[in-house]
Short mmCIF file of C-alpha atoms in Angstrom, two decimals:
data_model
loop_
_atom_site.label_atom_id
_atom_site.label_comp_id
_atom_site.label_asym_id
_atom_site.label_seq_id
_atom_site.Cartn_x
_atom_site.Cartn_y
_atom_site.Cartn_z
CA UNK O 270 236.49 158.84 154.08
CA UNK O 271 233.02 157.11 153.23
CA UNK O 272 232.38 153.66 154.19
CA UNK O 273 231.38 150.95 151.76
CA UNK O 274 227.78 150.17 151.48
CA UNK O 275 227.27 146.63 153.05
CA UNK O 276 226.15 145.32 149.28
CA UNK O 277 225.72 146.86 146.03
CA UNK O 278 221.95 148.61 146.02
CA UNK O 279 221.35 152.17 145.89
CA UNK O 280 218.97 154.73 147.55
CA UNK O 281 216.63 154.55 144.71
CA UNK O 282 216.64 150.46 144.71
CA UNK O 283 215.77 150.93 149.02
CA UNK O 284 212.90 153.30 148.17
CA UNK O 285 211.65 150.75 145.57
CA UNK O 286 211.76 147.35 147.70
CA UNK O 287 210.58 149.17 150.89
CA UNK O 288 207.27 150.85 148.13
CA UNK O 289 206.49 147.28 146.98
CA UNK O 290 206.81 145.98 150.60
CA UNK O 291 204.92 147.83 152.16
CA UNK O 292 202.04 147.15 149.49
CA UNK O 293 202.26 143.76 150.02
CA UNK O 294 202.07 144.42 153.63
CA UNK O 295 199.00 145.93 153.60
CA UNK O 296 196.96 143.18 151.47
CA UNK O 297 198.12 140.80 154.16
CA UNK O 298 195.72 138.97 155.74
CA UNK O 299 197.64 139.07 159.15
CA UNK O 300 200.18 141.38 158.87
CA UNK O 301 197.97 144.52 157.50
CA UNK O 302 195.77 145.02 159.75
CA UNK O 303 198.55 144.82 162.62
CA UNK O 304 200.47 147.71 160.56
CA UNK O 305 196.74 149.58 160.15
CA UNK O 306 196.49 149.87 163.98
CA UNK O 307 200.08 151.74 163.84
CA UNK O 308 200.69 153.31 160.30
CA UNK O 309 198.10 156.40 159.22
CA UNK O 310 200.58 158.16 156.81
CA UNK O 311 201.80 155.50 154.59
CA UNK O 312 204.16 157.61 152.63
CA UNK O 313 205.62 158.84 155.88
CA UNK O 314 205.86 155.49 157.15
CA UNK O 315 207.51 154.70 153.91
CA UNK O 316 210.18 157.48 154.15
CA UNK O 317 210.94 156.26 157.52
CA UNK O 318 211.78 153.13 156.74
CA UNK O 319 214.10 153.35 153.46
CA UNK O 320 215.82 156.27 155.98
CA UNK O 321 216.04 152.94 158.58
CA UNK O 322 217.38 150.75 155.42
CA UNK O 323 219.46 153.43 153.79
CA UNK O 324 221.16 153.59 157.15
CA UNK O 325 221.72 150.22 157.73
CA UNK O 326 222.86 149.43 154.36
CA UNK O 327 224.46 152.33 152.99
CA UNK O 328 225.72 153.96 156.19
CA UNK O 329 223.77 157.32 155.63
CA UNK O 330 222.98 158.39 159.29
CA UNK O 331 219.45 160.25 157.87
CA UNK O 332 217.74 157.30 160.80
CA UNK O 333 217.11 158.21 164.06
CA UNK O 334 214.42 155.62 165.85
CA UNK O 335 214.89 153.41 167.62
CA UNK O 336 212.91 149.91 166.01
CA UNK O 337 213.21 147.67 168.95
CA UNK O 338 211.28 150.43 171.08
CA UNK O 339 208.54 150.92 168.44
CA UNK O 340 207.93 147.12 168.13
CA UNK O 341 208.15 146.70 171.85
CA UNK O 342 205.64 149.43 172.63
CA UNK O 343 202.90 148.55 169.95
CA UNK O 344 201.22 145.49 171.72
CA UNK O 345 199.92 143.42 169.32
CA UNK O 346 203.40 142.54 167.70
CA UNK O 347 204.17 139.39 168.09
CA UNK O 348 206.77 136.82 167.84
CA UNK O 349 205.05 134.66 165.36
CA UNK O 350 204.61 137.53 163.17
CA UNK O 351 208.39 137.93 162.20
CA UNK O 352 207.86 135.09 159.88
CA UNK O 353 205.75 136.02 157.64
CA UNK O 354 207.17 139.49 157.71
CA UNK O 355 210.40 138.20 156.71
CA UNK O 356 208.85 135.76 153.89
CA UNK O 357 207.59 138.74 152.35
CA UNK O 358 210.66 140.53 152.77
CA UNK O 359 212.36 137.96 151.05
CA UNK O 360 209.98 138.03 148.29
CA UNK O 361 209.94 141.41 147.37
CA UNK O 362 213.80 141.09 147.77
CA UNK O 363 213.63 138.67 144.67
CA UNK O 364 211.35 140.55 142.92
CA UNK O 365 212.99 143.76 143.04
CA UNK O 366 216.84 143.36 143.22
CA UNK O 367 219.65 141.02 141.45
CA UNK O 368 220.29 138.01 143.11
CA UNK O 369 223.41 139.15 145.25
CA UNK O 370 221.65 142.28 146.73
CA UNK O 371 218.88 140.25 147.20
CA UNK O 372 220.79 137.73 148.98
CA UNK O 373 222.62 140.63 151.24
CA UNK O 374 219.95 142.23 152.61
CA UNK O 375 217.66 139.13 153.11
CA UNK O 376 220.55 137.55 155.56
CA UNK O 377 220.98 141.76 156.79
CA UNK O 378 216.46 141.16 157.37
CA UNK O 379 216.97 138.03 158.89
CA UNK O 380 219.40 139.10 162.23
CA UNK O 381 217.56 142.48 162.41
CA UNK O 382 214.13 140.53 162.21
CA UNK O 383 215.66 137.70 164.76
CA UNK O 384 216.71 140.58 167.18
CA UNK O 385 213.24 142.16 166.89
CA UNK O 386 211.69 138.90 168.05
CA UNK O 387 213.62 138.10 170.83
CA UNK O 388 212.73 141.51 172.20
CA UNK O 389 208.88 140.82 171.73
CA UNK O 390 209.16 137.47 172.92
CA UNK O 391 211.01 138.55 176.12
CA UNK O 392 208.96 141.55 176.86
CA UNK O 393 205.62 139.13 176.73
CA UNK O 394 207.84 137.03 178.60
CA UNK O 395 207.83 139.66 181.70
CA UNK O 396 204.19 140.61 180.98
CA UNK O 397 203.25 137.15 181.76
CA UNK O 398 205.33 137.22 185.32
CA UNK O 399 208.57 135.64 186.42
CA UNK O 400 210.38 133.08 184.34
CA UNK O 401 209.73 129.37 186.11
CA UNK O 402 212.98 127.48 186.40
CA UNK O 403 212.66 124.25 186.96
#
């Protein structure tokens, strides 16, 4: 028995947003030169992440990283930089996909992306020393 995917989009719509993404990404005036320190095989990159996506949408299991790790352990990620991330995200979303998908995977972006920047934020936390309670 297969699970239902999350929303309607298929493989072939994942590959698409996550190509025109990823595009977008690297024009940015922020955000692409962050992903140039980290990314030298874009269509690997690429692959990677519509795996990540086609796992997390359509239940595939072809994903094995492990995001939080990868964002943790790159340095010059940083909280403020979920933001724009996710506007583009968004975006391309309405570029790329009818309105509903759209709408599924932004919100399915949005706690993934929030999750991702609470681990940033509380790893630069520790880097900085001990919480001060006051």
């Amino acid at each position: 028995m297969s699970i239902p995917p999350r929303f309607n989009v298929t493989p072939e719509q994942i590959d698409r947003v996550v190509a025109v993404f990823y595009a977008a990404i690297r024009r940015h005036e922020v955000l692409g030169p962050i992903f140039a320190n980290h990314v030298t095989d874009w269509p690997a990159h690429e692959e990677k992440i519509a795996r990540f996506w086609r796992n997390a949408i359509l239940y595939e299991r072809s994903y094995d990283g492990n995001p939080m790790r990868a964002h943790m352990q790159a340095g010059d990620v940083r909280a403020e930089h979920f933001a724009p991330w996710l506007m583009l995200f968004d975006e391309t979303l309405l570029r790329t996909l009818p309105e509903d998908a759209a709408a599924g995977w932004s919100a399915l972006a949005h706690r993934i992306g929030g999750g991702l920047r609470m681990g940033v934020e509380d790893l630069r936390e520790r880097s900085d020393g001990p919480p001060i309670l006051r």
